[in-house]
Amino acid sequence: MSERRYGRWRAYAQSKLANLLFAFELQRRAEHTGLDLVSAASHPGYAATNLQHPWSQSRPPGWLLRTAGDLAAQPAAAGALPSLYAATMPDVRSGDFFGPRWFGLRGSPTRVRAAARAYDSATAEALWKRSAELTGVDFAELG
């Protein structure tokens, strides 16, 4: 929760990890209780959005970052495709994770493997419980 120090990129990475932990915990809990739902996750890869823009402008090697971004990034609309795939395609299974095909940066959506930390069930369970405490939302039917 960045109570002592805040770094925007670290906070961004933590939020993405938390999304995966939560999605995979939802999948485990739904399977355990027999609830018929699909919990799938996705990431956009390297999409050309304004997220990188302020950072690339403020650092001395900004031109290098912009050039690399121009070569590796895909349009923002293409970055939405893994999410759309996960939400709409009939072959999606609970626990799936989708991202761009080309080195996870760009390209058509495909099933990808998350970082090992995203599959840590103890951390996911702790996050689930803490999320319920902080939000006051009780998912009693999911254990």
Coordinates of C-alpha atoms in Angstrom, one line a residue:
M1 CA 0.0 0.0 0.0
S2 CA 3.0 2.3 -0.3
E3 CA 2.7 3.7 3.2
R4 CA 6.4 4.5 3.5
R5 CA 7.6 5.2 0.0
Y6 CA 5.8 5.6 -3.3
G7 CA 7.2 5.0 -6.7
R8 CA 4.7 5.1 -9.6
W9 CA 6.3 2.2 -11.6
R10 CA 6.6 0.0 -8.5
A11 CA 3.0 0.8 -7.6
Y12 CA 1.9 0.0 -11.1
A13 CA 3.7 -3.3 -11.1
Q14 CA 2.2 -4.2 -7.7
S15 CA -1.3 -3.4 -8.9
K16 CA -0.9 -5.6 -11.9
L17 CA 0.4 -8.5 -9.7
A18 CA -2.6 -7.9 -7.3
N19 CA -5.0 -8.1 -10.3
L20 CA -3.5 -11.5 -11.3
L21 CA -3.5 -12.8 -7.7
F22 CA -7.1 -11.8 -7.3
A23 CA -8.2 -13.3 -10.6
F24 CA -6.5 -16.6 -9.9
E25 CA -7.8 -16.7 -6.3
L26 CA -11.3 -16.1 -7.7
Q27 CA -10.8 -19.0 -10.1
R28 CA -9.7 -21.3 -7.3
R29 CA -12.5 -20.3 -5.0
A30 CA -15.2 -20.7 -7.7
E31 CA -13.8 -24.2 -8.6
H32 CA -13.8 -25.2 -4.9
T33 CA -17.4 -24.1 -4.3
G34 CA -18.6 -25.4 -7.7
L35 CA -19.7 -22.0 -8.8
D36 CA -20.0 -21.8 -12.6
L37 CA -17.9 -18.8 -13.6
V38 CA -14.9 -18.0 -15.6
S39 CA -12.2 -15.9 -14.1
A40 CA -9.6 -15.0 -16.8
A41 CA -7.0 -12.3 -16.9
S42 CA -5.2 -10.3 -19.5
H43 CA -2.5 -7.7 -20.2
P44 CA -2.1 -5.3 -23.1
G45 CA 1.6 -5.7 -23.7
Y46 CA 3.4 -2.6 -24.7
A47 CA 0.6 -0.3 -25.9
A48 CA 1.3 3.2 -27.1
T49 CA -0.6 5.2 -24.4
N50 CA 0.1 8.3 -22.4
L51 CA 1.3 6.1 -19.5
Q52 CA 4.9 6.2 -20.7
H53 CA 4.8 9.7 -22.2
P54 CA 5.6 11.9 -19.1
W55 CA 8.5 9.6 -18.1
S56 CA 10.1 9.6 -21.6
Q57 CA 9.9 13.3 -21.7
S58 CA 11.4 14.0 -18.3
R59 CA 14.6 11.9 -18.5
P60 CA 17.7 12.8 -20.4
P61 CA 17.5 9.7 -22.6
G62 CA 13.9 10.5 -23.5
W63 CA 14.5 10.4 -27.2
L64 CA 15.9 6.8 -26.8
L65 CA 12.9 5.7 -24.9
R66 CA 10.5 7.3 -27.4
T67 CA 12.4 5.6 -30.3
A68 CA 12.3 2.2 -28.6
G69 CA 8.6 2.7 -27.8
D70 CA 7.9 3.6 -31.4
L71 CA 9.5 0.3 -32.5
A72 CA 8.1 -2.0 -29.9
A73 CA 4.7 -0.5 -29.0
Q74 CA 1.5 -1.4 -30.6
P75 CA -1.5 1.0 -30.9
A76 CA -3.6 1.3 -27.8
A77 CA -6.6 -0.3 -29.6
A78 CA -4.5 -3.4 -30.3
G79 CA -3.5 -3.4 -26.6
A80 CA -7.2 -3.9 -25.8
L81 CA -7.5 -7.1 -27.8
P82 CA -6.3 -9.5 -25.1
S83 CA -8.9 -8.2 -22.7
L84 CA -11.6 -8.4 -25.3
Y85 CA -10.5 -11.9 -26.1
A86 CA -10.6 -13.0 -22.5
A87 CA -14.1 -11.5 -22.0
T88 CA -15.8 -12.7 -25.1
M89 CA -14.3 -15.9 -26.7
P90 CA -15.9 -19.2 -26.1
D91 CA -12.7 -21.1 -25.7
V92 CA -11.6 -19.1 -22.6
R93 CA -11.2 -21.2 -19.5
S94 CA -11.1 -20.1 -15.9
G95 CA -7.5 -19.4 -14.9
D96 CA -6.4 -18.4 -18.4
F97 CA -4.2 -15.4 -18.9
F98 CA -3.9 -13.6 -22.2
G99 CA -1.4 -11.2 -23.7
P100 CA 0.2 -10.3 -27.0
R101 CA 1.9 -13.1 -29.0
W102 CA 5.2 -11.3 -29.8
F103 CA 7.4 -11.5 -26.7
G104 CA 4.4 -10.3 -24.6
L105 CA 4.8 -6.8 -26.2
R106 CA 2.6 -6.8 -29.2
G107 CA 0.6 -8.9 -31.6
S108 CA -2.6 -11.0 -31.5
P109 CA -3.9 -12.3 -28.2
T110 CA -2.6 -15.7 -27.0
R111 CA -2.5 -17.6 -23.7
V112 CA 0.6 -16.6 -21.7
R113 CA 2.1 -17.6 -18.4
A114 CA 2.2 -15.1 -15.6
A115 CA 5.2 -14.6 -13.4
A116 CA 5.5 -17.3 -10.7
R117 CA 4.5 -14.8 -8.0
A118 CA 1.1 -14.5 -9.5
Y119 CA 0.4 -18.2 -8.8
D120 CA 1.3 -18.0 -5.1
S121 CA -1.9 -19.2 -3.5
A122 CA -0.9 -18.1 0.1
T123 CA -0.3 -14.5 -1.1
A124 CA -3.5 -14.6 -3.2
E125 CA -5.6 -15.8 -0.2
A126 CA -4.0 -13.1 2.0
L127 CA -4.8 -10.5 -0.6
W128 CA -8.4 -11.8 -0.9
K129 CA -8.9 -11.5 2.8
R130 CA -7.3 -8.0 3.0
S131 CA -9.4 -6.8 0.1
A132 CA -12.6 -8.0 1.8
E133 CA -11.5 -6.1 5.0
L134 CA -10.7 -2.9 3.2
T135 CA -13.8 -2.8 1.0
G136 CA -16.3 -4.4 3.3
V137 CA -17.4 -6.7 0.5
D138 CA -18.1 -10.2 1.8
F139 CA -18.0 -13.0 -0.8
A140 CA -19.3 -15.6 1.7
E141 CA -20.5 -17.9 -1.1
L142 CA -16.8 -18.1 -2.3
G143 CA -15.5 -19.2 1.1

